[in-house]
mmCIF file of C-alpha atoms in Angstrom:
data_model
loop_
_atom_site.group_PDB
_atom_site.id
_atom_site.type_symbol
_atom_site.label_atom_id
_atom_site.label_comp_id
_atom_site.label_asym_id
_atom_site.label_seq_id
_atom_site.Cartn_x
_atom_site.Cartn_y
_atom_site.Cartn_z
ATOM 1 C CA UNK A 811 87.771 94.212 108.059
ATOM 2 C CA UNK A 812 85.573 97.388 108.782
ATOM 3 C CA UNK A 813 88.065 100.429 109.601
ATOM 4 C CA UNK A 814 86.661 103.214 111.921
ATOM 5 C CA UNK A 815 87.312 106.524 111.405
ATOM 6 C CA UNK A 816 85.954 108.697 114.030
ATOM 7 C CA UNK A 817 89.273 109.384 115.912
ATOM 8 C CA UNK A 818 90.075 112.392 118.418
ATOM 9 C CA UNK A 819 93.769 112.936 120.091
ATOM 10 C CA UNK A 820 94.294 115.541 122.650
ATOM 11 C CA UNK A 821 97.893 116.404 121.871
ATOM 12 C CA UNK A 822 99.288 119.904 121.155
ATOM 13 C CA UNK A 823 101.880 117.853 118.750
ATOM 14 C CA UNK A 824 99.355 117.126 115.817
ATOM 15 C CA UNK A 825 98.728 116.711 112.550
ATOM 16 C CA UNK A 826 95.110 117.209 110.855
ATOM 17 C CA UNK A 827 94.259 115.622 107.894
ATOM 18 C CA UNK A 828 91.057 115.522 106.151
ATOM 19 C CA UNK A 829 89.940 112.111 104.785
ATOM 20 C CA UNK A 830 90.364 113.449 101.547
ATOM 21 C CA UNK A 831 93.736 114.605 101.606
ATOM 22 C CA UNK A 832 94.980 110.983 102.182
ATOM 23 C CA UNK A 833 96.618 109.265 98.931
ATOM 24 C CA UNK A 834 94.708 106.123 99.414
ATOM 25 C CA UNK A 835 95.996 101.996 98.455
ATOM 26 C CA UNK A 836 94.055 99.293 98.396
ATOM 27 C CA UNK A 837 95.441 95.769 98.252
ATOM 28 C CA UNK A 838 92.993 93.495 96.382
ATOM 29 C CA UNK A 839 93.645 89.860 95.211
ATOM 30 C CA UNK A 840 93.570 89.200 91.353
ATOM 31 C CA UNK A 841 91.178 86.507 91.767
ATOM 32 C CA UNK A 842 88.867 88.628 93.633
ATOM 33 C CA UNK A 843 87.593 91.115 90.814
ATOM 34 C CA UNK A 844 84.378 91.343 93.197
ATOM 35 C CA UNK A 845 86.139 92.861 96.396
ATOM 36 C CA UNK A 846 87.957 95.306 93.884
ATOM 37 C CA UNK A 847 84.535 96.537 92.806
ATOM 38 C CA UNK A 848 83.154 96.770 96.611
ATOM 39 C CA UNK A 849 86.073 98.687 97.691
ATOM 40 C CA UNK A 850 85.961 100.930 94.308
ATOM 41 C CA UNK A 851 81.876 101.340 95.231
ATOM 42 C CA UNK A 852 83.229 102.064 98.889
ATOM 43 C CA UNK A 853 85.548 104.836 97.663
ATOM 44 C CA UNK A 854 83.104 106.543 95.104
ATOM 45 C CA UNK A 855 80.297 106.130 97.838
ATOM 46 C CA UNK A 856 82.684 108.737 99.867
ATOM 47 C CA UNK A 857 84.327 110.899 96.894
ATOM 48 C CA UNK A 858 87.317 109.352 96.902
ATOM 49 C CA UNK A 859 90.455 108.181 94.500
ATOM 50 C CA UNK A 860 92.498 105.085 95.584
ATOM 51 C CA UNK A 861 94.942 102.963 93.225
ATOM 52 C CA UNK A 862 95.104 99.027 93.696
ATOM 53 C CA UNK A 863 97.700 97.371 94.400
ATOM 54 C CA UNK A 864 97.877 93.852 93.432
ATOM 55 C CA UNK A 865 97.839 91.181 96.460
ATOM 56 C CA UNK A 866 100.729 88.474 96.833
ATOM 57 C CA UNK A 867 98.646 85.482 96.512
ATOM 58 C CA UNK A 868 99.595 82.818 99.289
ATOM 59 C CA UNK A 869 97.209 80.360 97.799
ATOM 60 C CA UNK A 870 99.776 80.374 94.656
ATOM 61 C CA UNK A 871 103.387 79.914 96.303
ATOM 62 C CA UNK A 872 105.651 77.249 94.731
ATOM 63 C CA UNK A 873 106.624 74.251 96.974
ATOM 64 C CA UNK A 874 109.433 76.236 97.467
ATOM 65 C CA UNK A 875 108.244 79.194 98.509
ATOM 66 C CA UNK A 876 105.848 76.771 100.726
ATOM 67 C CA UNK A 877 108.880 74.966 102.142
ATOM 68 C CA UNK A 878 110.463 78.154 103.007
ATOM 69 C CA UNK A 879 107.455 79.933 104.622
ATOM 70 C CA UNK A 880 106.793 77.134 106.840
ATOM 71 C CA UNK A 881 109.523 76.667 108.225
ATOM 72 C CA UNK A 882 110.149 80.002 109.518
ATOM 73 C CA UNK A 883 109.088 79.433 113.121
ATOM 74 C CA UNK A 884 106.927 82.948 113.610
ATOM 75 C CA UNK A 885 104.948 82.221 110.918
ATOM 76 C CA UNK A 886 104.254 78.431 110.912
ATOM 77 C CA UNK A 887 102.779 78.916 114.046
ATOM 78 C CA UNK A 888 99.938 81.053 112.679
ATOM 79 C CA UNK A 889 97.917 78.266 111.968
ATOM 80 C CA UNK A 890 97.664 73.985 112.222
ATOM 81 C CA UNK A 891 96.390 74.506 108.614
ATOM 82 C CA UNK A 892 99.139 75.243 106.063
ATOM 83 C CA UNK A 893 96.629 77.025 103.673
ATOM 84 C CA UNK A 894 95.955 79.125 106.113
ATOM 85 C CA UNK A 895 99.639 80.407 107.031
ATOM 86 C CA UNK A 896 99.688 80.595 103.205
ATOM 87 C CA UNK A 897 97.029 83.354 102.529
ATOM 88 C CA UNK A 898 98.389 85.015 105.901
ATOM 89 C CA UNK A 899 101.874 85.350 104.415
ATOM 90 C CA UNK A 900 100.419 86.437 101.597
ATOM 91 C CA UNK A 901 98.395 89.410 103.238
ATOM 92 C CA UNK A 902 101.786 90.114 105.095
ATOM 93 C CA UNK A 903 103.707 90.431 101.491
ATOM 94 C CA UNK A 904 101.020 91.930 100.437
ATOM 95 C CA UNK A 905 101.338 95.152 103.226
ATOM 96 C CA UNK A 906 105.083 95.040 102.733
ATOM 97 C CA UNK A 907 104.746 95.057 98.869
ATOM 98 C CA UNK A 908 102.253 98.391 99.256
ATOM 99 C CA UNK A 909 104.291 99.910 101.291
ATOM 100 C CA UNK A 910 107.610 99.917 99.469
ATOM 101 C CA UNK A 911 105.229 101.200 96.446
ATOM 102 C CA UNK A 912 104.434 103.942 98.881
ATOM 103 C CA UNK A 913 107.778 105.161 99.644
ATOM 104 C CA UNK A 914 109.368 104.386 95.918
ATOM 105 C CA UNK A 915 106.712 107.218 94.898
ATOM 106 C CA UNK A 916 107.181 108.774 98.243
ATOM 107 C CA UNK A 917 103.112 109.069 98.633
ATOM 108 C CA UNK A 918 102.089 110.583 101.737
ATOM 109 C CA UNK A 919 100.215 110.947 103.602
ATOM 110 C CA UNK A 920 99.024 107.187 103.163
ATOM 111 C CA UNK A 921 96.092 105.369 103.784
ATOM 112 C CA UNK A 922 95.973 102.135 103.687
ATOM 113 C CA UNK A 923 93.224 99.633 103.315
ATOM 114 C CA UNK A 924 92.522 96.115 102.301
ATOM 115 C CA UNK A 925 89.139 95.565 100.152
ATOM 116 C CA UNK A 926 86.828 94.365 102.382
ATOM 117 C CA UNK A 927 86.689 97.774 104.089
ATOM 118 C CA UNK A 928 84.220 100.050 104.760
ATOM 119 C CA UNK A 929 83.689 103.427 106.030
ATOM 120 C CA UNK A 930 81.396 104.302 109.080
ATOM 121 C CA UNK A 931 80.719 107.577 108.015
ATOM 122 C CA UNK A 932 79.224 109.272 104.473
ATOM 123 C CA UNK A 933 81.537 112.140 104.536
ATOM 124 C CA UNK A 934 85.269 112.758 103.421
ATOM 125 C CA UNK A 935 85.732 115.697 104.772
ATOM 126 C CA UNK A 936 86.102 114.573 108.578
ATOM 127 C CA UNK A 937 89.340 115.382 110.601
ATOM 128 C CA UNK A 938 91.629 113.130 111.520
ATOM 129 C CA UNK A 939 94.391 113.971 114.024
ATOM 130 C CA UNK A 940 97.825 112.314 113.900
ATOM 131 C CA UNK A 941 100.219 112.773 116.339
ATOM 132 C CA UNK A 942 103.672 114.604 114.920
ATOM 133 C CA UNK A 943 105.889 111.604 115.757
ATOM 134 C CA UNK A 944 103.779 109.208 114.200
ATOM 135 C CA UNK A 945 105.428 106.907 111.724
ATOM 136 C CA UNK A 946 102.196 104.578 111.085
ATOM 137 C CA UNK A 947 98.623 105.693 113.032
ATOM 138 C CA UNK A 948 96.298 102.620 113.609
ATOM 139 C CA UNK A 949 92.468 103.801 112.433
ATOM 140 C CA UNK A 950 91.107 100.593 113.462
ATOM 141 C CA UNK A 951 88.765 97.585 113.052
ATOM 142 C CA UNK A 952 86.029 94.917 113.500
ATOM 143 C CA UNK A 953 87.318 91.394 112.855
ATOM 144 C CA UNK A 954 84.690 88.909 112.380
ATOM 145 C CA UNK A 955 85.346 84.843 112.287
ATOM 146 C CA UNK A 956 82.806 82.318 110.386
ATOM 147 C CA UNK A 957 81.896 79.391 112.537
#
């Protein structure tokens, strides 16, 4: 996932934020010590801090915990291919995990990324605008599918 953060909001009800004023998670598998190192390259490339936080990984559930995730009907349907749903519950865990970490240690404001992003810009100093009501704010991304 490639996040994009040139954003602009005309709204007298803002918030700005610098990129670095963001406290800044990352979500990174435990068997993937090589997207933990592109993300940390990604961050230092830019100037900036983030702490990991360690993926839920679907590729590891129990029978069980297989059992139980498919056969809750919004998420079987994800995919014909069980492995699949798997590692997509996991990512969804995953977010849910990071985010109760967020508000145990009441960070904000919060940015979050997976470790496959990467910045379109070289500088940490740009402005984003958030609009005062905002409970999450959307930055973006490119999704890309191997054939």
């Amino acid at each position: 996932m490639i996040f994009s953060i040139y954003l602009y909001m005309e709204t007298d009800k803002e918030y700005i934020f610098k990129l670095n004023q963001f406290k800044i998670l990352y979500i990174n598998l435990d068997r993937r010590p090589e997207r933990r190192e592109n993300i940390e390259k990604e961050l230092n490339r830019l100037g900036l801090k983030g702490k990991r936080i360690s993926a839920v990984d679907g590729q590891s559930f129990t029978q069980d915990e297989q059992d139980y995730w498919m056969d809750r009907k919004n998420f079987n349907s994800l995919s014909r291919n069980p492995q699949k749903v798997f590692g997509r519950v996991g990512c969804y865990l995953s977010h849910l995990k990071l985010m109760k970490y967020a508000l145990d240690h009441r960070i904000e404001p919060l940015l979050v990324l997976e470790d496959d992003c990467r910045f379109l810009t070289d500088r940490n100093d740009i402005e984003i605008r958030m609009p005062k009501d905002a409970d999450i704010f959307y930055l973006g991304g490119l999704y890309w599918w191997k054939t």
